[in-house]
XYZ file of C-alpha atoms in Angstrom:
422
model
C 71.221 6.436 -11.975
C 74.645 5.908 -13.492
C 76.092 4.757 -10.176
C 73.506 1.955 -10.008
C 74.351 0.437 -13.356
C 77.551 -1.240 -12.165
C 80.667 -2.018 -14.171
C 80.965 -2.189 -17.913
C 79.207 -5.124 -19.571
C 81.354 -8.236 -19.286
C 82.748 -9.768 -22.422
C 80.341 -12.433 -23.612
C 81.667 -15.884 -24.534
C 83.240 -15.946 -27.968
C 80.706 -17.090 -30.518
C 80.998 -17.495 -34.246
C 79.562 -15.085 -36.763
C 76.611 -17.350 -37.535
C 75.348 -17.014 -33.953
C 75.734 -13.229 -34.045
C 73.846 -13.242 -37.343
C 71.098 -15.351 -35.759
C 70.782 -12.947 -32.803
C 70.536 -9.937 -35.109
C 67.983 -11.738 -37.242
C 65.836 -12.405 -34.142
C 66.099 -8.753 -33.132
C 65.252 -7.440 -36.590
C 62.314 -9.850 -36.764
C 61.036 -8.567 -33.422
C 60.933 -4.948 -34.613
C 59.385 -5.781 -37.993
C 56.809 -8.123 -36.448
C 55.650 -5.396 -34.071
C 55.419 -2.718 -36.745
C 58.512 -0.620 -35.920
C 60.914 0.708 -38.512
C 64.684 -0.006 -38.234
C 65.357 3.366 -36.605
C 63.499 2.176 -33.516
C 66.310 -0.192 -32.594
C 68.769 2.691 -32.763
C 66.505 4.714 -30.457
C 66.434 1.793 -27.995
C 70.220 1.467 -28.081
C 70.576 5.208 -27.468
C 68.202 4.970 -24.501
C 70.310 2.129 -23.074
C 73.519 4.102 -23.608
C 72.031 7.048 -21.707
C 71.689 4.801 -18.643
C 75.220 3.418 -18.899
C 77.202 6.667 -19.167
C 77.418 6.380 -22.924
C 78.903 2.872 -22.975
C 77.744 0.660 -25.817
C 75.292 -1.966 -24.630
C 75.479 -5.529 -25.906
C 72.391 -7.410 -27.151
C 71.670 -10.433 -24.992
C 72.322 -13.768 -26.660
C 68.855 -14.936 -25.607
C 66.114 -12.808 -27.181
C 62.494 -13.453 -26.252
C 59.562 -13.353 -28.634
C 57.941 -10.355 -26.939
C 60.930 -8.098 -26.200
C 64.325 -6.737 -27.205
C 66.945 -7.252 -24.477
C 70.392 -5.710 -23.987
C 73.028 -6.158 -21.283
C 73.253 -2.865 -19.454
C 75.962 -4.032 -17.043
C 77.212 -7.141 -15.327
C 74.262 -6.930 -12.945
C 71.402 -5.546 -15.029
C 69.618 -5.988 -18.321
C 67.333 -3.552 -20.114
C 64.240 -4.878 -21.833
C 62.123 -3.076 -24.444
C 58.514 -4.235 -24.785
C 55.651 -3.075 -27.045
C 52.454 -1.904 -25.368
C 50.703 -5.238 -25.961
C 53.499 -7.046 -24.099
C 54.189 -4.519 -21.347
C 54.736 -5.838 -17.824
C 52.267 -5.477 -14.980
C 54.401 -4.106 -12.161
C 52.032 -5.519 -9.542
C 52.603 -8.987 -11.003
C 56.371 -8.428 -10.842
C 56.132 -7.347 -7.209
C 53.944 -10.288 -6.192
C 56.248 -12.773 -7.909
C 59.248 -11.293 -6.102
C 57.457 -11.311 -2.739
C 56.469 -14.969 -3.058
C 59.478 -16.514 -4.799
C 62.229 -14.186 -3.574
C 65.571 -14.089 -5.374
C 64.404 -16.589 -8.001
C 62.547 -13.656 -9.583
C 64.451 -10.648 -10.968
C 63.727 -7.242 -9.449
C 62.013 -5.134 -12.114
C 61.716 -1.336 -12.496
C 59.903 0.625 -15.189
C 62.363 3.128 -16.670
C 60.219 4.976 -19.205
C 59.280 4.628 -22.865
C 60.825 4.946 -26.295
C 58.289 6.773 -28.445
C 58.664 5.135 -31.834
C 55.953 7.214 -33.490
C 58.344 10.153 -33.786
C 60.737 8.067 -35.892
C 58.506 7.849 -38.934
C 57.213 4.870 -40.856
C 53.634 4.099 -41.750
C 53.336 0.930 -39.689
C 54.536 2.309 -36.354
C 52.105 1.575 -33.568
C 52.614 2.873 -30.072
C 55.785 2.911 -28.050
C 58.206 0.559 -26.355
C 58.159 0.358 -22.576
C 61.577 0.012 -20.961
C 62.306 -2.176 -17.928
C 65.439 -2.576 -15.825
C 65.921 -6.068 -14.388
C 68.489 -7.964 -12.353
C 70.642 -10.444 -14.244
C 69.726 -13.987 -13.181
C 72.928 -16.083 -13.184
C 73.321 -19.266 -15.191
C 71.918 -20.348 -18.535
C 68.458 -21.367 -19.674
C 67.362 -24.980 -19.435
C 66.772 -24.776 -23.176
C 70.477 -24.096 -23.696
C 71.519 -26.780 -21.195
C 69.469 -29.359 -23.110
C 71.935 -29.063 -25.991
C 75.125 -29.261 -23.935
C 77.057 -32.576 -23.736
C 77.428 -32.200 -19.963
C 73.653 -32.416 -19.398
C 73.052 -35.542 -17.328
C 70.616 -37.338 -15.046
C 72.297 -35.661 -12.071
C 71.478 -32.229 -13.514
C 67.851 -33.286 -13.905
C 67.603 -34.656 -10.364
C 68.975 -31.439 -8.882
C 66.639 -29.294 -10.953
C 63.571 -31.387 -10.151
C 64.247 -31.101 -6.426
C 64.511 -27.324 -6.706
C 61.358 -27.043 -8.813
C 59.484 -29.058 -6.206
C 60.376 -26.266 -3.795
C 59.014 -23.658 -6.217
C 55.707 -25.469 -6.617
C 55.450 -26.000 -2.858
C 56.081 -22.279 -2.328
C 53.225 -21.511 -4.715
C 50.938 -23.854 -2.802
C 52.002 -22.513 0.583
C 50.997 -19.016 -0.571
C 47.742 -20.237 -2.107
C 44.360 -18.660 -1.477
C 40.789 -19.810 -1.791
C 38.754 -17.870 -4.358
C 35.986 -17.245 -1.813
C 36.066 -16.868 1.940
C 34.696 -19.879 3.805
C 33.057 -17.515 6.280
C 31.013 -15.072 4.242
C 31.517 -15.954 0.590
C 33.281 -12.685 -0.194
C 35.914 -12.562 -2.904
C 39.433 -13.353 -1.711
C 42.148 -10.716 -1.780
C 43.642 -11.487 -5.184
C 42.772 -10.291 -8.648
C 42.264 -12.676 -11.527
C 44.353 -12.128 -14.637
C 43.610 -12.670 -18.319
C 43.448 -16.468 -18.127
C 41.767 -16.598 -14.718
C 38.960 -14.305 -15.861
C 38.292 -16.288 -19.030
C 38.385 -19.931 -17.928
C 34.767 -20.521 -18.981
C 35.340 -19.094 -22.467
C 38.588 -21.019 -22.923
C 37.030 -24.291 -21.856
C 34.244 -23.667 -24.367
C 36.868 -23.122 -27.074
C 38.651 -26.331 -26.068
C 35.427 -28.253 -26.674
C 36.197 -27.977 -30.383
C 39.139 -30.376 -29.953
C 38.084 -33.552 -31.732
C 40.880 -36.034 -30.937
C 41.452 -38.286 -27.909
C 42.120 -35.179 -25.825
C 38.418 -34.263 -25.957
C 37.653 -36.651 -23.079
C 39.990 -34.647 -20.841
C 38.172 -31.450 -21.769
C 34.888 -32.984 -20.651
C 36.385 -34.115 -17.338
C 37.685 -30.634 -16.589
C 34.403 -28.991 -17.607
C 32.599 -31.244 -15.153
C 34.843 -29.790 -12.421
C 34.333 -26.165 -13.524
C 32.435 -25.141 -10.385
C 35.060 -26.733 -8.126
C 37.848 -24.977 -10.044
C 36.146 -21.586 -9.882
C 35.087 -21.587 -6.244
C 36.585 -24.398 -4.156
C 40.117 -25.171 -5.364
C 43.079 -23.238 -3.978
C 44.490 -20.661 -6.410
C 48.245 -20.025 -6.529
C 50.440 -17.324 -8.041
C 51.598 -18.982 -11.249
C 54.266 -18.361 -13.883
C 52.312 -17.998 -17.112
C 55.031 -19.218 -19.482
C 56.952 -21.988 -17.738
C 59.081 -23.264 -20.611
C 62.787 -24.263 -20.738
C 63.774 -20.855 -22.147
C 62.499 -19.182 -18.955
C 64.020 -21.641 -16.458
C 67.543 -20.532 -15.494
C 69.979 -23.126 -14.161
C 73.576 -23.557 -13.062
C 75.207 -25.366 -16.019
C 77.629 -27.214 -13.722
C 75.043 -28.676 -11.342
C 71.616 -28.223 -12.897
C 70.354 -26.424 -9.783
C 67.707 -23.773 -10.381
C 68.976 -20.180 -10.295
C 65.817 -18.333 -11.277
C 62.660 -17.974 -13.358
C 62.464 -15.151 -15.891
C 59.740 -13.494 -17.986
C 56.829 -13.095 -15.582
C 54.809 -11.058 -18.070
C 51.997 -13.622 -17.974
C 52.141 -14.385 -14.245
C 48.776 -14.494 -12.474
C 46.676 -16.314 -9.885
C 45.451 -19.642 -11.274
C 44.033 -22.903 -9.860
C 46.411 -25.183 -7.965
C 48.455 -27.365 -10.313
C 47.817 -25.358 -13.482
C 51.485 -24.702 -14.227
C 52.390 -28.387 -13.954
C 52.210 -28.329 -17.749
C 55.663 -26.750 -17.581
C 57.065 -29.584 -15.476
C 56.586 -31.994 -18.384
C 59.171 -29.999 -20.347
C 61.771 -30.907 -17.697
C 61.094 -34.637 -18.021
C 62.181 -34.696 -21.679
C 62.959 -32.558 -24.691
C 61.951 -31.839 -28.264
C 63.402 -34.148 -30.906
C 66.102 -32.914 -33.276
C 63.599 -32.558 -36.130
C 61.344 -30.361 -33.976
C 58.256 -32.489 -34.600
C 58.012 -34.707 -31.526
C 58.863 -34.762 -27.831
C 60.601 -37.627 -26.024
C 60.775 -38.301 -22.289
C 64.107 -39.170 -20.700
C 64.625 -42.756 -19.612
C 64.606 -41.645 -15.970
C 61.401 -39.588 -16.186
C 59.421 -41.918 -13.899
C 62.099 -41.636 -11.223
C 62.150 -37.850 -11.663
C 58.370 -37.701 -11.262
C 58.529 -39.712 -8.055
C 61.327 -37.493 -6.747
C 59.339 -34.361 -7.528
C 56.152 -35.485 -5.749
C 58.154 -36.951 -2.926
C 59.823 -33.620 -2.247
C 56.767 -31.501 -3.019
C 54.507 -33.305 -0.570
C 57.066 -32.943 2.215
C 57.420 -29.200 1.623
C 53.727 -28.562 0.972
C 52.804 -30.434 4.155
C 54.826 -27.895 6.137
C 52.352 -25.090 5.425
C 49.497 -24.013 7.743
C 46.481 -26.367 7.478
C 44.236 -24.296 5.204
C 43.088 -26.812 2.581
C 41.493 -30.225 3.019
C 44.049 -33.040 2.512
C 41.433 -35.509 1.281
C 40.880 -33.533 -1.911
C 44.399 -32.173 -2.310
C 45.745 -34.595 -4.924
C 42.483 -34.605 -6.828
C 42.739 -30.826 -7.069
C 46.325 -31.160 -8.279
C 45.282 -33.662 -10.933
C 42.457 -31.425 -12.148
C 44.681 -28.337 -12.211
C 47.422 -30.176 -14.104
C 44.974 -31.324 -16.794
C 43.528 -27.828 -17.040
C 46.997 -26.304 -17.482
C 48.016 -28.758 -20.216
C 44.784 -28.091 -22.115
C 45.121 -24.304 -21.825
C 48.785 -24.093 -22.795
C 49.049 -26.961 -25.291
C 45.494 -27.145 -26.582
C 45.020 -23.494 -27.560
C 47.260 -22.107 -30.318
C 49.401 -19.001 -29.816
C 49.281 -17.059 -33.088
C 51.308 -13.890 -32.597
C 49.481 -13.227 -29.355
C 46.059 -14.264 -30.667
C 44.422 -17.045 -28.681
C 41.302 -17.802 -30.683
C 41.666 -21.357 -31.985
C 42.634 -24.831 -30.796
C 45.696 -26.658 -32.092
C 45.304 -28.856 -35.160
C 47.439 -31.633 -36.622
C 48.006 -29.846 -39.930
C 49.150 -26.520 -38.389
C 50.560 -27.397 -34.954
C 52.256 -30.776 -35.251
C 54.559 -30.424 -32.237
C 51.933 -28.854 -29.986
C 49.328 -31.527 -30.702
C 51.977 -34.180 -30.033
C 52.853 -32.578 -26.678
C 49.189 -32.155 -25.786
C 48.418 -35.842 -26.169
C 51.668 -37.052 -24.630
C 51.425 -34.814 -21.560
C 47.769 -35.674 -20.924
C 48.568 -39.394 -20.932
C 51.659 -39.092 -18.708
C 51.511 -40.413 -15.097
C 49.769 -38.029 -12.706
C 50.431 -37.727 -8.933
C 47.939 -40.328 -7.653
C 49.012 -42.885 -10.282
C 52.260 -44.090 -8.701
C 51.154 -46.801 -6.244
C 48.928 -47.283 -3.215
C 51.757 -47.169 -0.691
C 52.855 -43.740 -1.932
C 49.285 -42.487 -1.560
C 49.017 -43.958 1.935
C 52.245 -42.236 2.922
C 50.923 -38.973 1.536
C 47.792 -39.288 3.682
C 49.980 -39.781 6.753
C 52.014 -36.682 5.913
C 48.862 -34.594 5.633
C 47.565 -35.977 8.921
C 50.839 -34.961 10.568
C 50.384 -31.533 9.044
C 47.177 -31.037 11.011
C 48.347 -32.641 14.242
C 51.855 -31.287 14.559
C 51.779 -27.955 12.769
C 53.315 -24.989 14.519
C 54.706 -21.678 13.191
C 58.144 -21.631 11.495
C 60.995 -22.519 13.832
C 64.594 -23.672 13.700
C 65.874 -26.371 11.393
C 63.811 -29.534 11.835
C 64.154 -33.125 10.777
C 61.554 -34.721 8.558
C 61.331 -38.066 6.853
C 61.459 -38.221 3.077
C 60.163 -41.357 1.437
C 61.953 -42.264 -1.782
C 59.875 -44.081 -4.360
C 61.717 -46.049 -7.020
C 59.689 -48.527 -9.058
C 58.076 -50.800 -6.433
C 60.480 -50.148 -3.553
C 60.191 -47.515 -0.869
C 62.948 -46.526 1.506
C 62.922 -43.896 4.220
C 65.781 -41.429 4.544
C 66.149 -38.831 7.287
C 66.903 -35.421 5.810
C 67.459 -31.999 7.276
C 64.974 -29.396 6.152
C 65.470 -25.806 7.247
C 62.020 -24.302 7.474
C 58.625 -25.044 8.932
C 58.102 -28.012 11.218
C 56.179 -31.078 10.131
C 57.049 -33.291 13.097
C 60.074 -33.643 15.319
């Protein structure tokens, strides 16, 4: 095992003592919040040292809410997770199979049994996972850097369009069109409880309640007729890794909540790329170029999605996307996350930022809202998909239509992948 851990951990960028203090505070809070005494962290560090030939492992500067993470080497991290936040290895494998190198390879390395360390509040053990290091920094960190520009956002949006298209191209129908049998995917926590969660969302009393009713009216379509795609269950800036110099996507981390969900559900996360939280942490503001970024995303997505085998009906495609997007925003912004408990909706007095995001995201432009010419072009693309589809071949030329305000221009681009039309 030692030979697989690579070189010694690289020196992290020099940071002041206040940042180190903040990291340690986050780590200490993690152990206390999950009922482990201080000796548990020492046990975790000793476990990490045993995998790195005794070398001291460095805590990662980014610590998640559900885990304690250390740098094991220049190529690997080690993550310690309580039982309630342990990873489903099948989910990790599926994510890697579908999204490739954008997802870190994950291996379960064992457990740290905290019960043997004493303390009356200890509960269970910590599961240990070895993961690849995804290069770059989080989008959350890039948001606060002076170099962050419109060019970074354009590059990232184009890459994310590819991720969403990949999800769609690997989508599955919940029931077979031939015999009604269940499709070959298992529903996760959210997928199994859509009915209950929609019932909970009915208690929302603000302007968002009309969106709940619209989604509930489509419940049967969502459950049995819409394509379901393998979805990242926590698509937030902290889990989107980017190249700080270009803004290009380098990976997506923390797939603990990944599962099969209706097409478009994780579009709630795309809204976080179109803007950022205000400095006071109470509101969210879109960038001035967010309409252009939206057009660029759907422009690219429809080209890439149209290159997949003709499995789903194009006439209902965008309506399914719209429904899934609304569903995702309601599920992730309308239901509060209280230390893992998901048993109440957000309220203005307790969840000021979340209720602000919920209403803002629901009212934001959705795919079919751009203009009639964009929709007509989309219909043509889907028609080409049926007429000209053939299995993957060499690099092919497709036409990308750029939408900017009320002007549309066509630009020939090279797309290495599946053929839409020569």
